Amino acid sequence: MDLSDIRREYITKGIMRNDLASCPFEQFELWFKQAQDSELGDPSAFSLATASASGQPTLRTVLLKYFDASGFVFFTNYNSQKGNQLSENAQVAMRFPWLPLERQIKITGSAEK
């Protein structure tokens, strides 16, 4: 199936560096509140990418439970595939897909218990 013609125009004004908060956590909080106010379904849902010790990636959707300047909190079963991968390789990537707002947020870093 050829999907190359599926395209829409993005109509928001975009993002200008001068309009962003100097603290990325403050910016995330602002955008998170906008996502909540827009009544998006599950604005706290994000894709979490983990990888095994050998580098085999896995991606799944989880829910953000808390965030502040020290990081982002989500829950996991430590005996699950996600929990096992996190114990083998703490590097993660998160993506909040707020597509109706023409915005997606990518966060990378190390996970810890």
Coordinates of N, CA and C in Angstrom, one line a residue:
M1 N 0.8 -1.2 0.0 CA 0.0 0.0 0.0 C 0.9 1.2 0.0
D2 N 0.7 2.1 -1.0 CA 1.4 3.3 -1.1 C 0.8 4.4 -0.3
L3 N 1.5 4.9 0.7 CA 0.9 6.0 1.6 C 1.6 7.3 1.4
S4 N 2.4 7.4 0.3 CA 3.2 8.6 0.1 C 2.4 9.9 -0.1
D5 N 1.1 9.8 -0.5 CA 0.3 11.0 -0.8 C -0.5 11.4 0.5
I6 N -0.4 10.7 1.6 CA -1.1 11.1 2.8 C -0.3 12.2 3.4
R7 N -0.8 13.4 3.4 CA -0.1 14.5 4.0 C -1.1 15.6 4.4
R8 N -0.9 16.3 5.4 CA -1.7 17.5 5.7 C -0.8 18.6 6.0
E9 N -1.4 19.8 5.9 CA -0.6 21.0 6.2 C -0.7 21.2 7.7
Y10 N 0.5 21.6 8.2 CA 0.6 22.0 9.6 C 0.4 23.5 9.7
I11 N -0.6 23.9 10.5 CA -1.0 25.3 10.4 C -0.6 26.1 11.6
T12 N -0.1 25.5 12.7 CA 0.3 26.3 13.8 C 1.5 27.2 13.5
K13 N 1.9 28.1 14.3 CA 2.9 29.0 13.9 C 4.3 28.4 14.1
G14 N 4.4 27.2 14.6 CA 5.7 26.7 14.8 C 6.3 27.0 16.2
I15 N 7.6 26.8 16.4 CA 8.2 27.1 17.7 C 9.4 27.9 17.4
M16 N 9.4 29.0 18.1 CA 10.6 29.9 18.1 C 11.4 29.8 19.4
R17 N 12.7 29.7 19.3 CA 13.5 29.5 20.5 C 13.3 30.6 21.5
N18 N 13.1 31.8 21.0 CA 12.8 32.9 22.0 C 11.6 32.8 22.8
D19 N 10.6 32.0 22.3 CA 9.3 31.8 23.0 C 9.4 30.6 24.0
L20 N 10.5 29.9 24.1 CA 10.6 28.8 25.0 C 11.2 29.2 26.4
A21 N 10.7 28.5 27.4 CA 11.2 28.7 28.7 C 12.7 28.3 28.8
S22 N 13.5 28.9 29.6 CA 14.9 28.5 29.7 C 15.1 27.2 30.4
C23 N 14.1 26.8 31.2 CA 14.2 25.5 31.9 C 13.3 24.5 31.1
P24 N 13.8 23.4 30.6 CA 13.0 22.4 29.8 C 11.9 21.8 30.6
F25 N 12.0 21.7 31.9 CA 11.0 21.1 32.8 C 9.8 22.1 32.8
E26 N 10.1 23.4 32.9 CA 9.0 24.4 32.9 C 8.3 24.4 31.6
Q27 N 9.0 24.2 30.5 CA 8.4 24.2 29.2 C 7.6 22.9 29.0
F28 N 8.1 21.8 29.5 CA 7.3 20.6 29.5 C 6.0 20.8 30.3
E29 N 6.1 21.4 31.4 CA 4.9 21.6 32.3 C 3.8 22.5 31.5
L30 N 4.3 23.5 30.9 CA 3.4 24.4 30.1 C 2.7 23.6 29.0
W31 N 3.5 22.8 28.2 CA 2.9 22.0 27.1 C 2.0 20.9 27.6
F32 N 2.4 20.3 28.8 CA 1.5 19.3 29.3 C 0.2 19.8 29.7
K33 N 0.2 21.0 30.3 CA -1.1 21.7 30.7 C -1.9 22.0 29.5
Q34 N -1.2 22.4 28.4 CA -2.0 22.7 27.1 C -2.6 21.4 26.6
A35 N -1.9 20.3 26.7 CA -2.4 19.0 26.2 C -3.6 18.6 27.1
Q36 N -3.5 18.8 28.4 CA -4.6 18.5 29.3 C -5.8 19.4 28.9
D37 N -5.6 20.7 28.8 CA -6.7 21.6 28.5 C -7.3 21.3 27.1
S38 N -6.6 20.7 26.2 CA -7.2 20.5 24.9 C -8.0 19.2 24.9
E39 N -8.1 18.6 26.0 CA -8.9 17.4 26.2 C -8.5 16.2 25.2
L40 N -7.2 16.2 25.0 CA -6.6 15.0 24.3 C -6.9 13.8 25.1
G41 N -7.1 12.7 24.5 CA -7.2 11.4 25.3 C -5.9 11.0 25.8
D42 N -5.8 10.8 27.1 CA -4.6 10.3 27.8 C -3.3 11.2 27.5
P43 N -3.3 12.5 27.9 CA -2.1 13.3 27.6 C -0.9 12.8 28.4
S44 N -1.1 11.9 29.4 CA 0.1 11.4 30.2 C 0.6 10.2 29.5
A45 N 0.0 9.6 28.5 CA 0.5 8.4 27.8 C 1.7 8.8 26.9
F46 N 2.7 8.0 27.0 CA 3.9 8.2 26.2 C 4.5 6.9 25.7
S47 N 5.2 6.9 24.6 CA 5.9 5.8 24.2 C 7.3 5.7 24.9
L48 N 7.6 4.5 25.4 CA 8.9 4.3 26.1 C 9.7 3.3 25.4
A49 N 10.8 3.7 24.9 CA 11.8 2.8 24.3 C 12.8 2.4 25.2
T50 N 13.1 1.1 25.3 CA 14.1 0.5 26.1 C 14.9 -0.4 25.2
A51 N 16.0 -0.9 25.7 CA 16.8 -1.8 24.9 C 17.5 -2.8 25.8
S52 N 17.6 -4.0 25.3 CA 18.3 -5.1 26.1 C 19.8 -4.8 26.2
A53 N 20.6 -5.6 26.9 CA 22.0 -5.4 27.0 C 22.7 -5.5 25.6
S54 N 22.1 -6.4 24.8 CA 22.6 -6.6 23.4 C 22.2 -5.5 22.4
G55 N 21.3 -4.6 22.9 CA 20.8 -3.5 22.0 C 19.5 -3.7 21.3
Q56 N 18.8 -4.8 21.6 CA 17.5 -5.1 21.0 C 16.5 -4.2 21.6
P57 N 15.9 -3.3 20.7 CA 15.0 -2.3 21.3 C 13.6 -2.8 21.4
T58 N 12.8 -2.2 22.3 CA 11.4 -2.5 22.5 C 10.7 -1.2 22.8
L59 N 9.5 -1.1 22.3 CA 8.7 0.2 22.5 C 7.4 -0.2 23.0
R60 N 6.9 0.6 24.0 CA 5.5 0.3 24.5 C 5.0 1.7 25.0
T61 N 3.7 1.7 25.2 CA 3.0 2.9 25.8 C 2.9 2.7 27.3
V62 N 3.3 3.7 28.0 CA 3.1 3.7 29.5 C 2.5 5.1 29.9
L63 N 2.2 5.2 31.2 CA 1.6 6.5 31.7 C 2.6 7.2 32.6
L64 N 2.7 8.5 32.3 CA 3.5 9.3 33.2 C 2.8 9.5 34.5
K65 N 3.4 9.3 35.7 CA 2.8 9.4 37.0 C 3.2 10.7 37.7
Y66 N 4.4 11.2 37.4 CA 4.8 12.4 38.1 C 6.0 13.0 37.3
F67 N 6.2 14.3 37.4 CA 7.5 14.9 36.9 C 7.8 16.1 37.6
D68 N 9.1 16.4 37.7 CA 9.6 17.7 38.2 C 11.0 17.8 37.7
A69 N 11.7 18.8 38.2 CA 13.1 19.1 37.7 C 14.1 17.9 37.9
S70 N 13.7 17.0 38.7 CA 14.7 15.8 38.8 C 14.3 14.7 37.9
G71 N 13.2 14.7 37.2 CA 12.9 13.7 36.2 C 11.5 13.4 36.0
F72 N 11.2 12.3 35.3 CA 9.9 11.8 35.0 C 9.7 10.4 35.6
V73 N 8.5 10.2 36.2 CA 8.2 8.9 36.9 C 7.2 8.2 36.1
F74 N 7.5 6.9 36.0 CA 6.5 5.9 35.4 C 6.6 4.6 36.2
F75 N 5.6 3.8 36.2 CA 5.6 2.6 37.0 C 6.0 1.4 36.1
T76 N 6.6 0.4 36.7 CA 6.9 -0.8 35.9 C 6.9 -2.0 36.9
N77 N 6.6 -3.2 36.3 CA 6.9 -4.4 37.0 C 8.3 -4.8 36.8
Y78 N 9.1 -4.9 37.8 CA 10.5 -5.1 37.7 C 10.8 -6.5 37.0
N79 N 9.9 -7.4 37.0 CA 10.0 -8.7 36.4 C 9.5 -8.8 35.0
S80 N 9.0 -7.7 34.5 CA 8.5 -7.6 33.1 C 9.7 -7.5 32.1
Q81 N 9.4 -7.6 30.8 CA 10.4 -7.4 29.8 C 11.0 -5.9 30.0
K82 N 10.1 -5.0 30.2 CA 10.6 -3.6 30.4 C 11.5 -3.5 31.6
G83 N 11.1 -4.1 32.7 CA 11.9 -4.1 33.9 C 13.2 -4.7 33.8
N84 N 13.2 -5.9 33.1 CA 14.5 -6.6 32.8 C 15.4 -5.8 31.9
Q85 N 14.8 -5.1 30.9 CA 15.7 -4.3 30.0 C 16.3 -3.1 30.7
L86 N 15.4 -2.5 31.6 CA 15.9 -1.4 32.4 C 17.1 -1.7 33.3
S87 N 17.0 -3.0 33.8 CA 18.1 -3.4 34.7 C 19.4 -3.7 33.9
E88 N 19.2 -4.1 32.6 CA 20.4 -4.4 31.8 C 21.0 -3.2 31.1
N89 N 20.1 -2.2 30.8 CA 20.5 -1.1 30.0 C 19.6 0.1 30.4
A90 N 20.1 1.0 31.2 CA 19.3 2.1 31.8 C 18.9 3.2 30.8
Q91 N 19.5 3.2 29.5 CA 19.2 4.2 28.6 C 17.8 4.0 28.0
V92 N 17.0 5.1 28.0 CA 15.6 5.1 27.5 C 15.4 6.3 26.7
A93 N 14.3 6.2 25.9 CA 13.7 7.3 25.1 C 12.2 7.4 25.4
M94 N 11.7 8.6 25.5 CA 10.3 8.8 25.7 C 9.8 9.7 24.6
R95 N 8.5 9.5 24.2 CA 7.9 10.4 23.2 C 6.5 10.6 23.6
F96 N 6.1 11.8 23.8 CA 4.7 12.2 24.0 C 4.1 12.6 22.6
P97 N 3.2 11.9 22.1 CA 2.6 12.1 20.7 C 1.4 13.0 20.8
W98 N 1.5 14.3 21.0 CA 0.4 15.2 21.1 C 0.1 15.7 19.7
L99 N -0.2 14.8 18.7 CA -0.3 15.1 17.3 C -1.4 16.1 17.0
P100 N -2.6 16.1 17.6 CA -3.6 17.1 17.3 C -3.1 18.5 17.6
L101 N -2.1 18.6 18.5 CA -1.6 19.9 18.9 C -0.4 20.3 18.0
E102 N -0.1 19.4 17.0 CA 1.1 19.5 16.1 C 2.4 19.6 17.0
R103 N 2.4 18.7 18.0 CA 3.6 18.7 18.9 C 3.9 17.3 19.3
Q104 N 5.2 17.0 19.3 CA 5.6 15.7 20.0 C 6.8 16.1 20.8
I105 N 6.9 15.5 22.0 CA 8.0 15.8 22.9 C 8.9 14.5 23.0
K106 N 10.2 14.7 22.8 CA 11.1 13.6 22.9 C 12.1 13.8 24.0
I107 N 12.2 12.8 24.9 CA 13.1 12.9 26.1 C 14.0 11.7 26.1
T108 N 15.2 11.9 26.3 CA 16.2 10.8 26.4 C 17.0 10.9 27.7
G109 N 17.4 9.7 28.2 CA 18.2 9.8 29.4 C 18.3 8.4 30.0
S110 N 18.7 8.4 31.3 CA 18.9 7.1 32.0 C 17.8 7.0 33.0
A111 N 17.3 5.7 33.1 CA 16.2 5.4 34.1 C 16.9 4.8 35.4
E112 N 16.2 5.1 36.5 CA 16.7 4.5 37.7 C 15.5 4.2 38.6
K113 N 15.7 3.3 39.5 CA 14.6 2.9 40.4 C 14.3 4.1 41.4

